[in-house]
Short mmCIF file of C-alpha atoms in Angstrom, two decimals:
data_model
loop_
_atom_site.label_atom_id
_atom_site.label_comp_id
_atom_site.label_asym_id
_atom_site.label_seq_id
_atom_site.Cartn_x
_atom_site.Cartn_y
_atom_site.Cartn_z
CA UNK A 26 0.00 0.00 0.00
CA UNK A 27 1.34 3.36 -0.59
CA UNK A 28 1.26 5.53 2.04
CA UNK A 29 1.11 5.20 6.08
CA UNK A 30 -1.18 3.18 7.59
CA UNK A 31 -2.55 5.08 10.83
CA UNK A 32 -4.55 3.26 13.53
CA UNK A 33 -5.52 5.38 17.04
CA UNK A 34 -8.53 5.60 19.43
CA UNK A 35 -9.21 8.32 21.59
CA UNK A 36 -6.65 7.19 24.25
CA UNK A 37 -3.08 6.64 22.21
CA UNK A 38 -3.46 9.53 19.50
CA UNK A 39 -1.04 9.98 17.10
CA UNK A 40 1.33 12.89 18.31
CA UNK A 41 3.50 15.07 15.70
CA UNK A 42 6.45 17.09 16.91
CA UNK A 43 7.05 20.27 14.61
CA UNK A 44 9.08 20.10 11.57
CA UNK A 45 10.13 23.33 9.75
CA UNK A 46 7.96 24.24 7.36
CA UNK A 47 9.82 27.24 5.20
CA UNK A 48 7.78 28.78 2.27
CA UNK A 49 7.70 27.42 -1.06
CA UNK A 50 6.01 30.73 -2.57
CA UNK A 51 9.10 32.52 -1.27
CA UNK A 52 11.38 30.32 -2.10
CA UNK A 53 10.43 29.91 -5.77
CA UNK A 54 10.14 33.37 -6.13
CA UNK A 55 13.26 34.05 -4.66
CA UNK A 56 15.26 31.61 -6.92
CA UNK A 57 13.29 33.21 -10.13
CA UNK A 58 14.59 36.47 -8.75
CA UNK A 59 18.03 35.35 -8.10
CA UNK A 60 18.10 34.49 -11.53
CA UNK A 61 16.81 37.39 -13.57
CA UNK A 62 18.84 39.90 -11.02
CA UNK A 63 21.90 38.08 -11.84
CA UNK A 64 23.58 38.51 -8.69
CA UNK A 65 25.54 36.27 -5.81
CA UNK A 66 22.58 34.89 -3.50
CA UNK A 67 22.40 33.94 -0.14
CA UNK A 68 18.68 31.94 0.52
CA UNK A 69 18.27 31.00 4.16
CA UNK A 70 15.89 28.97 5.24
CA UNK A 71 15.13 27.21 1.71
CA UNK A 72 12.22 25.13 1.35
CA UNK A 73 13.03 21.57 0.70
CA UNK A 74 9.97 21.10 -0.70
CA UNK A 75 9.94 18.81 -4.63
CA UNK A 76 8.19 22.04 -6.13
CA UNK A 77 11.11 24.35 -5.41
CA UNK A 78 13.69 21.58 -5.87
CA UNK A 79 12.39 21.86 -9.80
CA UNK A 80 12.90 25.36 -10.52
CA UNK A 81 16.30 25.39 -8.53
CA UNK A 82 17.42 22.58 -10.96
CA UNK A 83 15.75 24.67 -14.07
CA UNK A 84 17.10 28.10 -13.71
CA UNK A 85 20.81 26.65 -11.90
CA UNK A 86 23.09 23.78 -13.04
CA UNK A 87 25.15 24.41 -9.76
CA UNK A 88 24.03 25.47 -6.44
CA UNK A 89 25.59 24.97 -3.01
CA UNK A 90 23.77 23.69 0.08
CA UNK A 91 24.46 24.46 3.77
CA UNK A 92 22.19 22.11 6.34
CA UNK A 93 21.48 23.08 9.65
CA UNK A 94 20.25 21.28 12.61
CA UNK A 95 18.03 22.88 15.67
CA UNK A 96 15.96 20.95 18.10
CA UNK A 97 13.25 21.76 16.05
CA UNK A 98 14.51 19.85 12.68
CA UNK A 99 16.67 20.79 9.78
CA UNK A 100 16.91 23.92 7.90
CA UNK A 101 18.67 24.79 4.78
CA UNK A 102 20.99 27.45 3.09
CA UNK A 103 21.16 27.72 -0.37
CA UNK A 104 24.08 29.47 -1.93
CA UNK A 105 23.68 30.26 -5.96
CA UNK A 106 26.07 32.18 -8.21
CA UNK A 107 25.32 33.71 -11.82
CA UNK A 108 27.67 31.63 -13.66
CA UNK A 109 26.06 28.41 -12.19
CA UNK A 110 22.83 29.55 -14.15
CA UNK A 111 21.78 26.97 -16.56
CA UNK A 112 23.29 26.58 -20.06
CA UNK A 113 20.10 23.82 -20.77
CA UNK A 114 17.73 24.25 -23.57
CA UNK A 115 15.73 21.57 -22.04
CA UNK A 116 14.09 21.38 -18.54
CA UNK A 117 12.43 18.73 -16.96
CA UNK A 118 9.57 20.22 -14.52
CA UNK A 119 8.00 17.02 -13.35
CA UNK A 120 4.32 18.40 -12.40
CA UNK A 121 4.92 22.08 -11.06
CA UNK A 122 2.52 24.22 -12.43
CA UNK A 123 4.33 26.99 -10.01
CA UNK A 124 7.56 25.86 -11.88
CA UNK A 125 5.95 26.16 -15.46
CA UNK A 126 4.22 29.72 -15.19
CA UNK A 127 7.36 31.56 -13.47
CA UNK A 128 9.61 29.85 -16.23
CA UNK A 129 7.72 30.87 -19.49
CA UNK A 130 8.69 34.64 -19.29
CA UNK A 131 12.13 34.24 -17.50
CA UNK A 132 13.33 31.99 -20.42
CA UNK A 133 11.89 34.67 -23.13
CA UNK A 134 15.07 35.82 -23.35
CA UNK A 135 16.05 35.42 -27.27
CA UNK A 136 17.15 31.93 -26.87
CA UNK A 137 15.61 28.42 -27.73
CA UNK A 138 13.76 26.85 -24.52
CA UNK A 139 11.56 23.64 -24.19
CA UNK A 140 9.74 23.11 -20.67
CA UNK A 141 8.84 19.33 -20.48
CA UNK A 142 6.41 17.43 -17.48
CA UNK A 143 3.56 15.13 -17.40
CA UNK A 144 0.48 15.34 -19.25
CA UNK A 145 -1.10 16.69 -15.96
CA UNK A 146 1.02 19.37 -16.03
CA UNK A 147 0.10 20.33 -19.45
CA UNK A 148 -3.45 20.73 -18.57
CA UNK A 149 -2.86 23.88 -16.50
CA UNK A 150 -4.16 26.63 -18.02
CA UNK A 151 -1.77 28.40 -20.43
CA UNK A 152 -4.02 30.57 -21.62
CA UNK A 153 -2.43 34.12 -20.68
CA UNK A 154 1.04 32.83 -22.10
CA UNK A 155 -0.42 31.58 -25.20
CA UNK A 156 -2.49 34.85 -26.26
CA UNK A 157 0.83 36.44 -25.42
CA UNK A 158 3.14 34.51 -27.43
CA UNK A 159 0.71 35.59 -30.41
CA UNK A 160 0.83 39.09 -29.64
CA UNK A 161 4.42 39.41 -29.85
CA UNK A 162 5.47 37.24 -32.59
CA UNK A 163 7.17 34.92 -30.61
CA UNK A 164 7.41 30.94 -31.93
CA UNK A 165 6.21 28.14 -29.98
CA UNK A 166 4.78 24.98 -30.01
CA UNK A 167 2.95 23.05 -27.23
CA UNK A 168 2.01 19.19 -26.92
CA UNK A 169 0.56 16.82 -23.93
CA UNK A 170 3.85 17.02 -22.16
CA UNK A 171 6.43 19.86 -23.45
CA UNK A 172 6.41 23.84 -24.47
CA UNK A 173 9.15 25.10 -27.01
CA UNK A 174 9.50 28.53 -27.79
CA UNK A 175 12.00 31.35 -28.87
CA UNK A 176 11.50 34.89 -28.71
CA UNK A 177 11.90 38.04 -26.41
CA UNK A 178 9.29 40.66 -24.56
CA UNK A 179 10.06 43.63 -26.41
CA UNK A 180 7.50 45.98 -24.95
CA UNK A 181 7.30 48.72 -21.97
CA UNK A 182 4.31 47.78 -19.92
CA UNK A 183 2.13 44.38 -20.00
CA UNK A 184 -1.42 44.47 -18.98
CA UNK A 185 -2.04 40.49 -17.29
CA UNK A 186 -5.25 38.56 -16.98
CA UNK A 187 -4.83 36.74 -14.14
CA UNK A 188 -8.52 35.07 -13.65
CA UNK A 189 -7.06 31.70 -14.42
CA UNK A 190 -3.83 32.28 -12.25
CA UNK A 191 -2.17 34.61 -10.16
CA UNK A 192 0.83 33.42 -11.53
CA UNK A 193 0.59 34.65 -14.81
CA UNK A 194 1.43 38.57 -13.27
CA UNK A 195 3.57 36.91 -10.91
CA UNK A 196 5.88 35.24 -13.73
CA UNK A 197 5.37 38.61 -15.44
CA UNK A 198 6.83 40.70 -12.76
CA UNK A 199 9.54 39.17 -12.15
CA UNK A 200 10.65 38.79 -15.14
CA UNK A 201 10.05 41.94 -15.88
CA UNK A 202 11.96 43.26 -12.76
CA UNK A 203 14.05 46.38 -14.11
CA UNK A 204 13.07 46.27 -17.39
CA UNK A 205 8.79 46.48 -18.16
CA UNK A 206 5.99 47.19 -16.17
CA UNK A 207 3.12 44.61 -15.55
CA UNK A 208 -0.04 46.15 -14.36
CA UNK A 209 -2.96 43.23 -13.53
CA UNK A 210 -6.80 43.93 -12.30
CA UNK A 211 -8.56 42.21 -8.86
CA UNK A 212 -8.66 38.28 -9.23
CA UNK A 213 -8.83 35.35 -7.14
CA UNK A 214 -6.19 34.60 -4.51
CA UNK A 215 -4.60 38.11 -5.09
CA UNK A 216 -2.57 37.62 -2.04
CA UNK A 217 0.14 35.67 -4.04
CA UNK A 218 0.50 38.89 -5.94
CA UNK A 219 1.48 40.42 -2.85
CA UNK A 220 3.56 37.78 -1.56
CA UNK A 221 5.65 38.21 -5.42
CA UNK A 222 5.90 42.02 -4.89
CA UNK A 223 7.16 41.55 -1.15
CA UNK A 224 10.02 39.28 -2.69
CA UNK A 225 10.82 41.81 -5.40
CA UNK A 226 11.59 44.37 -2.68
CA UNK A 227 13.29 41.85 -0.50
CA UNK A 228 15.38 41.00 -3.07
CA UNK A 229 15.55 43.80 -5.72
CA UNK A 230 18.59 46.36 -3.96
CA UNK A 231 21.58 47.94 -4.53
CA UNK A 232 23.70 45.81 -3.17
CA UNK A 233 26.14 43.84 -4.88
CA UNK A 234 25.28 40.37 -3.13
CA UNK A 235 21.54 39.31 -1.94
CA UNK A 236 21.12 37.46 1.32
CA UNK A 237 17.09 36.94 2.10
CA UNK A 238 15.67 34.55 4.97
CA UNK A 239 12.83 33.03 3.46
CA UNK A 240 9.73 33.40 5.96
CA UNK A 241 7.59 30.20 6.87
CA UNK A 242 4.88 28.87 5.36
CA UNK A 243 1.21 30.10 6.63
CA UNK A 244 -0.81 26.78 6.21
CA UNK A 245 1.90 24.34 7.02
CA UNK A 246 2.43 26.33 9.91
CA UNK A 247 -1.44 26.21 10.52
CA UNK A 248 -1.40 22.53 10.58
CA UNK A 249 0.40 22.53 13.99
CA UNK A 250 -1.02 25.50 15.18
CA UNK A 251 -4.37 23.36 14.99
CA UNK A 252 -2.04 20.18 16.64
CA UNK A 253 -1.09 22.39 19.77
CA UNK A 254 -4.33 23.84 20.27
CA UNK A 255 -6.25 20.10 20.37
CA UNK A 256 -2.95 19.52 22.67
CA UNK A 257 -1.95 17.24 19.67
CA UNK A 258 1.54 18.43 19.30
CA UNK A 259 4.37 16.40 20.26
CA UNK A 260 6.65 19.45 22.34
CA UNK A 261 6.73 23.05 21.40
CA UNK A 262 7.39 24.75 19.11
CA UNK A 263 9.54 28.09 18.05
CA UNK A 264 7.47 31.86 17.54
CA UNK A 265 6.22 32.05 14.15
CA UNK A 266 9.01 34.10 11.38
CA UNK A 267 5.50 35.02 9.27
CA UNK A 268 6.28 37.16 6.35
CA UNK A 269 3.82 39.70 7.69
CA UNK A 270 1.87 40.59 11.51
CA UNK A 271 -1.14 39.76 9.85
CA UNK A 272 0.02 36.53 8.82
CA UNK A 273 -0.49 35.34 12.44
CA UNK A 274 -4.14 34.59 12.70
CA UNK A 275 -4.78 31.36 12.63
CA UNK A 276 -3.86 31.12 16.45
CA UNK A 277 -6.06 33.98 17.07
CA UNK A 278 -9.19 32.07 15.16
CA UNK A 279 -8.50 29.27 16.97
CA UNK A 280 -9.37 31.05 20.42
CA UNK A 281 -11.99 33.17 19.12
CA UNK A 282 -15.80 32.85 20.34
CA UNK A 283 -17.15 33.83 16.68
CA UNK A 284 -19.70 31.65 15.11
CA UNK A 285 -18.33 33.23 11.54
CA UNK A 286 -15.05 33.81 10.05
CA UNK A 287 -13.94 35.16 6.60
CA UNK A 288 -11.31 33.14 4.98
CA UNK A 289 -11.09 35.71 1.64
CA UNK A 290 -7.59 36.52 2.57
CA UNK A 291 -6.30 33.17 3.55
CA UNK A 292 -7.43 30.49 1.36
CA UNK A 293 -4.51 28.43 2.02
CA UNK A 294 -5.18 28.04 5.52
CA UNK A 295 -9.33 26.67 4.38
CA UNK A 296 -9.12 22.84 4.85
CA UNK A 297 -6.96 22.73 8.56
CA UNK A 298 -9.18 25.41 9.66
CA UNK A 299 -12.16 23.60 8.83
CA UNK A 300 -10.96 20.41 10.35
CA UNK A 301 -10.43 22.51 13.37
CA UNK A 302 -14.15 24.12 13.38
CA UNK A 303 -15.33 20.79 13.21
CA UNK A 304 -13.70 19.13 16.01
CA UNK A 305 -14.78 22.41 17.98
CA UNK A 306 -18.72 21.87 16.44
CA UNK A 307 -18.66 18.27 17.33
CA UNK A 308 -17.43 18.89 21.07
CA UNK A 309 -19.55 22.25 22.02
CA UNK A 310 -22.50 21.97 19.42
CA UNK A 311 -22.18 25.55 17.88
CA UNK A 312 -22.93 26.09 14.27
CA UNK A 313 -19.93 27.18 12.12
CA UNK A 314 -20.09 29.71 9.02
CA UNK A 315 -16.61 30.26 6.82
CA UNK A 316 -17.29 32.61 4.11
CA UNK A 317 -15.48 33.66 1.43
CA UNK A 318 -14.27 30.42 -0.31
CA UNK A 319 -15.88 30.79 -3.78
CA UNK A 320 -12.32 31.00 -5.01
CA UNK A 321 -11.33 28.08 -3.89
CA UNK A 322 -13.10 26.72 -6.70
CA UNK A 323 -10.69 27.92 -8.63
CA UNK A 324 -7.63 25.69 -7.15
CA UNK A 325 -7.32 22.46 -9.67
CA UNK A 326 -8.76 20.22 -7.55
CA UNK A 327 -11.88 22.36 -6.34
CA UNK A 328 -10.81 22.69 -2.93
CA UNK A 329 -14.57 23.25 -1.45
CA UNK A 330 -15.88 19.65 -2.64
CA UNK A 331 -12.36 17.97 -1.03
CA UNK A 332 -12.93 19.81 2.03
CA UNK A 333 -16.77 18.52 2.26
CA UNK A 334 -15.75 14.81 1.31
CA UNK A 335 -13.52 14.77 4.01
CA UNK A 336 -15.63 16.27 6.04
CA UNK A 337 -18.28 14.25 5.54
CA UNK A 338 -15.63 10.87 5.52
CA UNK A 339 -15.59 11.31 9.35
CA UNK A 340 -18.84 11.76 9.79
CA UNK A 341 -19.30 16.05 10.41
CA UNK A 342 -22.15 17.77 9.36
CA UNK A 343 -21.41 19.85 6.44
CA UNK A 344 -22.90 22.27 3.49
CA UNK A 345 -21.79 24.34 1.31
CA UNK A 346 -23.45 27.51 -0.43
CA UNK A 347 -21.86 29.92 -2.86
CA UNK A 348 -19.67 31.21 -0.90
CA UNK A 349 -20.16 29.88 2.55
CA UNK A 350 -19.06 26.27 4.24
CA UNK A 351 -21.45 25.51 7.36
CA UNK A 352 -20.43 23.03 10.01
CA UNK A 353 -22.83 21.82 12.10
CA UNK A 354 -21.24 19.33 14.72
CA UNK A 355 -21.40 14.96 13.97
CA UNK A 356 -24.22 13.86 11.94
CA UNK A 357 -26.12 12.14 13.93
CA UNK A 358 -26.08 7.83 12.39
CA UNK A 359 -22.63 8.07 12.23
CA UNK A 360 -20.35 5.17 12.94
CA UNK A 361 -17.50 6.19 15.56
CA UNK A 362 -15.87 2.94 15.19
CA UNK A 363 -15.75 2.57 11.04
CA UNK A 364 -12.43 2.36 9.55
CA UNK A 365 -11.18 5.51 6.88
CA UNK A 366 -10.28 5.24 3.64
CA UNK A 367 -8.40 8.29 1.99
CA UNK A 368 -6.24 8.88 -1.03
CA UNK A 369 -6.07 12.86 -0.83
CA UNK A 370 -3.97 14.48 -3.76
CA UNK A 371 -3.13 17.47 -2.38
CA UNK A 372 -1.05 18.31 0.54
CA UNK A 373 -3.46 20.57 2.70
CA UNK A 374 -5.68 17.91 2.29
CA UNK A 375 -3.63 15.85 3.67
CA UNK A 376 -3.07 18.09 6.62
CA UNK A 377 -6.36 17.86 7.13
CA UNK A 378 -7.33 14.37 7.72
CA UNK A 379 -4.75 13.74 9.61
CA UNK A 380 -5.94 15.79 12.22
CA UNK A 381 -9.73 14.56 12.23
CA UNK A 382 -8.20 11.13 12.24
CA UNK A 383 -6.81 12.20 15.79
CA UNK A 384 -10.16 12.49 16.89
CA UNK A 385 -11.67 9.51 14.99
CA UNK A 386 -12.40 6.02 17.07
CA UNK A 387 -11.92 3.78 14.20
CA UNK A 388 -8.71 2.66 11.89
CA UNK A 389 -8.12 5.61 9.30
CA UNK A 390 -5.74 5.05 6.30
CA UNK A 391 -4.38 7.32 4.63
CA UNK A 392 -2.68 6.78 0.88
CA UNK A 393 -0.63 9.09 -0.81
CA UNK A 394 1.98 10.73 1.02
CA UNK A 395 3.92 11.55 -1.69
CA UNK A 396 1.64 15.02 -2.31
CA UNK A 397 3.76 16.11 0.83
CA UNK A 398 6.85 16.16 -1.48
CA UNK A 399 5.49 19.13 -3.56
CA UNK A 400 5.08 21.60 -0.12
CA UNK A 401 5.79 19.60 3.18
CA UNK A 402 8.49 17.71 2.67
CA UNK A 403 9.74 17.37 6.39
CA UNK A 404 6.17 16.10 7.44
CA UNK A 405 6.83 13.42 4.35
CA UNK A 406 10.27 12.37 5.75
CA UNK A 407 8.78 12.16 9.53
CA UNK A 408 5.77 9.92 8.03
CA UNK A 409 8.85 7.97 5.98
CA UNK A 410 10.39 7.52 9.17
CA UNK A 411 7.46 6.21 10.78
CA UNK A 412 7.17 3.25 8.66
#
């Protein structure tokens, strides 16, 4: 069987100590950046995750690693220089959509690229790139699993749609850092925008050499923020390095007496902190209301129906309008001692039934740990280590 077989009852629950959990946004962006600013780079604090593993091996044919250990796990360093940058045509980029729309415009610069993955890959939309490609006369030619094109960006400003993807301005900026302006209008999950301009300032100085500290990751973090509030952690764990105050909420959600909360700004942290509502519904029979999810829909997996099938797996009370999810406590024929099958494919997901399987009577398995690679890969190892 692939994947960890997890059996508990309410008296030996399974306990996870924290693992570092650095940011892959930041640390993709801050390798694109690296790249197009041509400059010595210092990245502490690296995520180890697959997803930024793929666009360090893309954009660098050598890099240089520094590990350290802390009583909290291991952290790394990563050291690039601009003649290590690639001399490749081709690039292998696995299944990282991330990996795919930050490349396309950093490689449109005059030469001959191809951008290869699975056929999965492939089905991201492309659509912003595409149009774009047409628009300035550059060649290229797309199949089920590889991009090839040739060309350059040749004018001042670019106006982005970004309804499919965030990452299409994103990809845009940076590689327009210096050099064009990118100008975008209000979309869905607009805070990855942000997080893409933050880096640029981080990392676009005057300064001959860049050295950056790559902040941690909001819903990994979440996950045992949820753990240590259901007393579910194994230890402590250090203050939170957020990228931002305001990052710090899910702590202060987790305390808070509201029947309603507004996830608009913090999509990412959706399927722990329902997991945790619904624990909370199930033990002091309040009524739950998350708004602001309708763009979740627009994740590739439709985030909102995982969430519910989960939900509804371990038998909570759940609907879902427009915009709203509404947790109402256990439903009410529900077996406490069935046994759990999942196979989630994303890593949040992931996150999230393992904590309702904390709280779960019966034998839950879980299949699939191998979506912790792309985002989590220290809670991968730990579950590798469990075997």
């Amino acid at each position: 069987m692939v994947g960890r077989k997890f059996e508990k009852n309410f008296d030996e629950n399974l306990k996870i100590p924290y693992l570092p959990c650095s940011s892959k946004s930041y640390s993709h962006r801050f390798l694109v950046l690296s790249y197009v600013l041509n400059r010595p780079t210092k990245i502490k604090n690296f995520s180890l995750s697959e997803d930024a593993n793929i666009t360090l091996s893309a954009l660098y044919d050598n890099y240089k690693f520094k590990y350290y250990n802390s009583r909290f796990g291991k952290t790394a360093e990563l050291i690039l220089l601009p003649k290590w940058k690639t001399k490749k045509e081709a690039h292998y980029l696995k299944d990282s959509g991330s990996s795919l729309r930050f490349l396309i415009p950093v490689f449109l610069d005059g030469k001959k690229h191809k951008l290869e993955g699975s056929e999965r890959l492939f089905e991201r939309p492309l659509d912003y790139y595409e149009k774009l490609f047409k628009d300035e006369g550059i060649e290229f030619k797309k199949s089920k699993n590889s991009i090839e094109f040739s060309g350059k960006l040749t004018r001042e400003k670019f106006d982005v749609d970004i309804s499919k993807s965030t990452q299409f301005a994103s990809g845009m900026m940076m590689a327009g850092v210096n050099q064009f302006d990118v100008s975008y209008t209000e979309g869905p999950n607009i805070q990855y925008i942000h997080q893409t301009e933050d880096a640029i300032l981080r990392m676009n100085k005057s300064s001959e050499k860049i050295e950056v500290h790559v902040p941690e990751d909001m819903s990994n973090r979440a996950f045992f923020e949820v753990l240590k509030y259901f007393n579910r952690l194994d230890g402590d764990m250090p203050k939170m390095k957020a990228a931002k105050s305001t990052d710090n909420i899910i702590g202060e959600w987790l305390k808070s007496n509201k029947g309603i909360f507004d996830l608009s700004n913090n999509l990412d942290l959706a399927p722990v902190f329902t997991a945790a509502l619904a624990i909370k519904s199930a033990m002091n029979g309040k009524r739950y209301r998350i708004i602001g999810i309708k763009n979740l829909a627009f994740k590739e997996s439709n985030r909102t129906l995982e969430i519910k099938k989960v939900l509804n797996l371990f038998g909570y009370a759940v609907s879902i309008g427009r915009d709203a999810i509404v947790i109402c406590g256990r439903t009410l024929d529900f077996d406490y001692e069935r046994s759990i099958y999942l196979n989630p494919k994303e890593h949040r997901i992931f996150h999230m039934a393992l904590i309702l399987s904390c709280f779960h009577k019966g034998r839950v398995f879980i299949k699939n740990k191998e979506c912790l690679k792309k985002s989590h890969f220290e809670l991968y190892s730990f579950l590798e280590r469990m075997k």
